[in-house]
Coordinates of C-alpha atoms in Angstrom, one line a residue:
A1 CA 9.4 -2.5 27.1
A2 CA 9.2 -2.6 23.3
G3 CA 11.9 -0.9 21.2
L4 CA 11.7 1.2 18.1
L5 CA 11.8 -0.5 14.7
L6 CA 11.9 1.5 11.5
A7 CA 10.7 0.8 7.9
L8 CA 11.9 2.3 4.7
S9 CA 9.7 1.4 1.8
T10 CA 8.7 1.9 -1.8
A11 CA 5.0 1.3 -1.0
A12 CA 2.9 0.1 1.8
A13 CA 1.4 -3.3 1.9
T14 CA -2.0 -3.6 0.1
D15 CA -4.9 -5.7 1.2
A16 CA -5.8 -8.0 -1.7
A17 CA -9.3 -6.7 -1.5
E18 CA -8.3 -3.0 -1.6
A19 CA -6.9 -0.7 -4.2
P20 CA -3.1 -0.5 -4.2
T21 CA -1.4 2.3 -2.3
P22 CA 0.5 4.7 -4.6
A23 CA 4.2 4.0 -4.7
A24 CA 6.5 6.3 -2.8
Q25 CA 10.2 6.9 -3.6
T26 CA 11.7 4.0 -5.6
I27 CA 14.5 2.2 -3.7
P28 CA 16.9 0.0 -5.7
S29 CA 15.8 -3.6 -5.1
A30 CA 19.3 -5.1 -6.0
A31 CA 20.6 -4.1 -2.5
K32 CA 20.0 -6.6 0.3
T33 CA 21.0 -4.2 3.1
L34 CA 21.0 -0.5 3.4
K35 CA 23.1 1.5 5.9
L36 CA 22.0 4.9 7.0
D37 CA 24.7 7.2 8.3
L38 CA 23.6 8.9 11.5
G39 CA 26.8 10.8 12.1
E40 CA 29.5 10.4 14.8
G41 CA 30.5 7.1 13.2
I42 CA 27.1 5.5 14.0
S43 CA 24.9 3.9 11.3
L44 CA 21.6 2.2 11.2
E45 CA 21.3 -1.0 9.1
L46 CA 18.1 -2.0 7.3
M47 CA 17.4 -5.3 5.5
E48 CA 15.5 -5.7 2.3
I49 CA 12.2 -7.6 2.6
P50 CA 11.2 -9.0 -0.8
A51 CA 7.9 -8.5 -2.4
G52 CA 5.4 -11.3 -1.7
E53 CA 2.1 -12.2 0.0
H54 CA 1.2 -12.7 3.7
G55 CA -1.9 -13.9 5.4
M56 CA -3.0 -12.2 8.6
L57 CA -6.3 -12.0 10.4
N58 CA -8.1 -14.0 7.7
R59 CA -7.0 -11.6 5.0
K60 CA -4.3 -11.8 2.3
F61 CA -1.9 -8.9 1.9
T62 CA 0.3 -8.3 -1.1
F63 CA 3.6 -6.5 -1.1
K64 CA 4.0 -5.4 -4.7
H65 CA 7.4 -3.9 -3.9
P66 CA 10.2 -4.8 -1.6
F67 CA 10.7 -2.6 1.5
Y68 CA 13.5 -2.2 4.1
L69 CA 13.1 -2.9 7.8
G70 CA 15.5 -2.2 10.5
K71 CA 17.8 -5.2 11.0
Y72 CA 17.6 -4.6 14.8
E73 CA 15.6 -2.3 17.0
V74 CA 17.0 1.2 17.2
T75 CA 19.7 1.3 19.9
Q76 CA 20.0 3.9 22.6
E77 CA 23.2 5.0 20.9
Q78 CA 21.6 5.5 17.5
Y79 CA 18.6 7.4 19.1
Q80 CA 20.9 9.6 21.2
V81 CA 23.0 10.6 18.1
L82 CA 20.0 12.0 16.4
M83 CA 17.8 13.2 19.3
K84 CA 20.6 14.3 21.7
A85 CA 18.6 12.5 24.5
N86 CA 18.1 9.0 25.8
P87 CA 14.7 8.3 27.5
S88 CA 15.6 4.7 28.3
A89 CA 15.2 3.5 31.9
A90 CA 17.8 0.8 31.6
K91 CA 20.8 2.6 30.2
N92 CA 22.8 0.5 27.7
L93 CA 24.0 2.2 24.6
K94 CA 23.9 -1.1 22.7
G95 CA 20.5 -2.0 24.0
P96 CA 17.2 -1.0 22.4
V97 CA 15.9 2.5 23.1
E98 CA 12.7 2.3 25.2
N99 CA 10.3 4.5 27.1
L100 CA 9.3 6.4 23.9
T101 CA 6.1 8.0 23.2
W102 CA 4.4 7.7 19.8
K103 CA 5.4 11.4 19.2
D104 CA 9.1 10.6 20.1
A105 CA 9.1 7.8 17.6
L106 CA 7.6 9.9 14.9
E107 CA 10.1 12.7 15.6
F108 CA 13.0 10.3 15.4
C109 CA 11.7 9.1 12.0
G110 CA 11.3 12.8 10.8
R111 CA 14.9 13.6 11.9
L112 CA 16.2 10.5 10.2
K113 CA 14.4 11.3 7.0
E114 CA 15.9 14.8 7.1
K115 CA 19.4 13.4 7.7
C116 CA 19.3 10.6 5.1
G117 CA 16.8 11.9 2.5
K118 CA 14.9 8.6 2.6
P119 CA 11.2 8.0 3.4
V120 CA 11.6 6.6 6.9
R121 CA 8.5 5.6 9.0
L122 CA 7.3 3.2 11.5
P123 CA 6.4 -0.2 10.0
L124 CA 2.9 -1.4 9.6
E125 CA 1.9 -4.4 11.8
V126 CA 1.5 -6.5 8.7
E127 CA 5.0 -5.5 7.4
W128 CA 6.5 -6.6 10.7
E129 CA 4.5 -9.9 10.7
Y130 CA 5.5 -10.6 7.1
A131 CA 9.2 -9.9 7.8
C132 CA 9.2 -12.0 11.0
A133 CA 7.6 -15.0 9.2
A134 CA 10.5 -14.9 6.7
R135 CA 8.4 -16.9 4.2
S136 CA 8.5 -19.9 6.5
K137 CA 5.7 -22.5 6.9
T138 CA 6.8 -23.5 10.4
T139 CA 5.7 -22.2 13.9
Y140 CA 8.8 -20.1 14.2
Y141 CA 10.7 -19.0 11.1
N142 CA 13.5 -21.3 12.0
G143 CA 11.6 -24.4 13.1
N144 CA 8.7 -25.8 15.1
N145 CA 9.9 -26.3 18.7
V146 CA 11.0 -24.2 21.7
E147 CA 14.6 -25.1 21.1
D148 CA 14.4 -23.4 17.7
L149 CA 12.8 -20.4 19.4
K150 CA 15.5 -20.1 21.9
K151 CA 18.0 -19.4 19.1
I152 CA 16.2 -16.3 18.0
A153 CA 14.2 -14.9 20.9
W154 CA 14.3 -14.2 24.6
C155 CA 11.2 -15.9 26.0
A156 CA 9.9 -17.4 29.3
S157 CA 11.8 -20.6 28.7
H158 CA 14.9 -18.7 27.7
P159 CA 15.2 -15.6 29.7
P160 CA 18.4 -13.4 29.6
A161 CA 20.8 -13.6 32.5
D162 CA 19.6 -10.3 33.7
L163 CA 16.2 -9.0 33.0
H164 CA 17.3 -5.6 31.6
P165 CA 17.1 -5.0 27.9
Q166 CA 19.8 -6.9 26.1
A167 CA 22.2 -5.6 23.4
V168 CA 20.5 -5.8 20.0
G169 CA 21.9 -8.5 17.7
G170 CA 22.7 -10.9 20.5
L171 CA 20.7 -13.7 19.0
E172 CA 20.3 -15.1 15.5
A173 CA 18.5 -12.8 13.0
N174 CA 15.8 -13.8 10.6
P175 CA 17.3 -14.7 7.2

């Protein structure tokens, strides 16, 4: 089950062959992280992803402005604070929220935008791919072999002890 990941951006990625997307609200690029207060002592941390270029599907995309992406998937606890509900099948407040509909995810973004006054939305696939690659030239952002992958991801050769969703932040994050 996939979790919910959020983006906060100054502008969307633009395909090098297309006209640039108009810039949205400007976010200071000096910050490397941004914490959004959800209330009840719970926050959501986003990481700045620098401007740059990324190749995907035989196309080149240009990010003219940095954007922020959730450091981790949204936890059940974070979701529950804003939405007053937890749709997850495997209950674990520190685990990723799951079993969401597209409408649920959009409603969460809308409530977070109202709460924080920031332009929160779901990330584009190319933004997610660009952030995951972390400007690396290797198979995985941290190296080329499965041992490198095991440090950053649960995978077939590195399953968690139990098959329920794990607490977010349990493995190394992208730089």
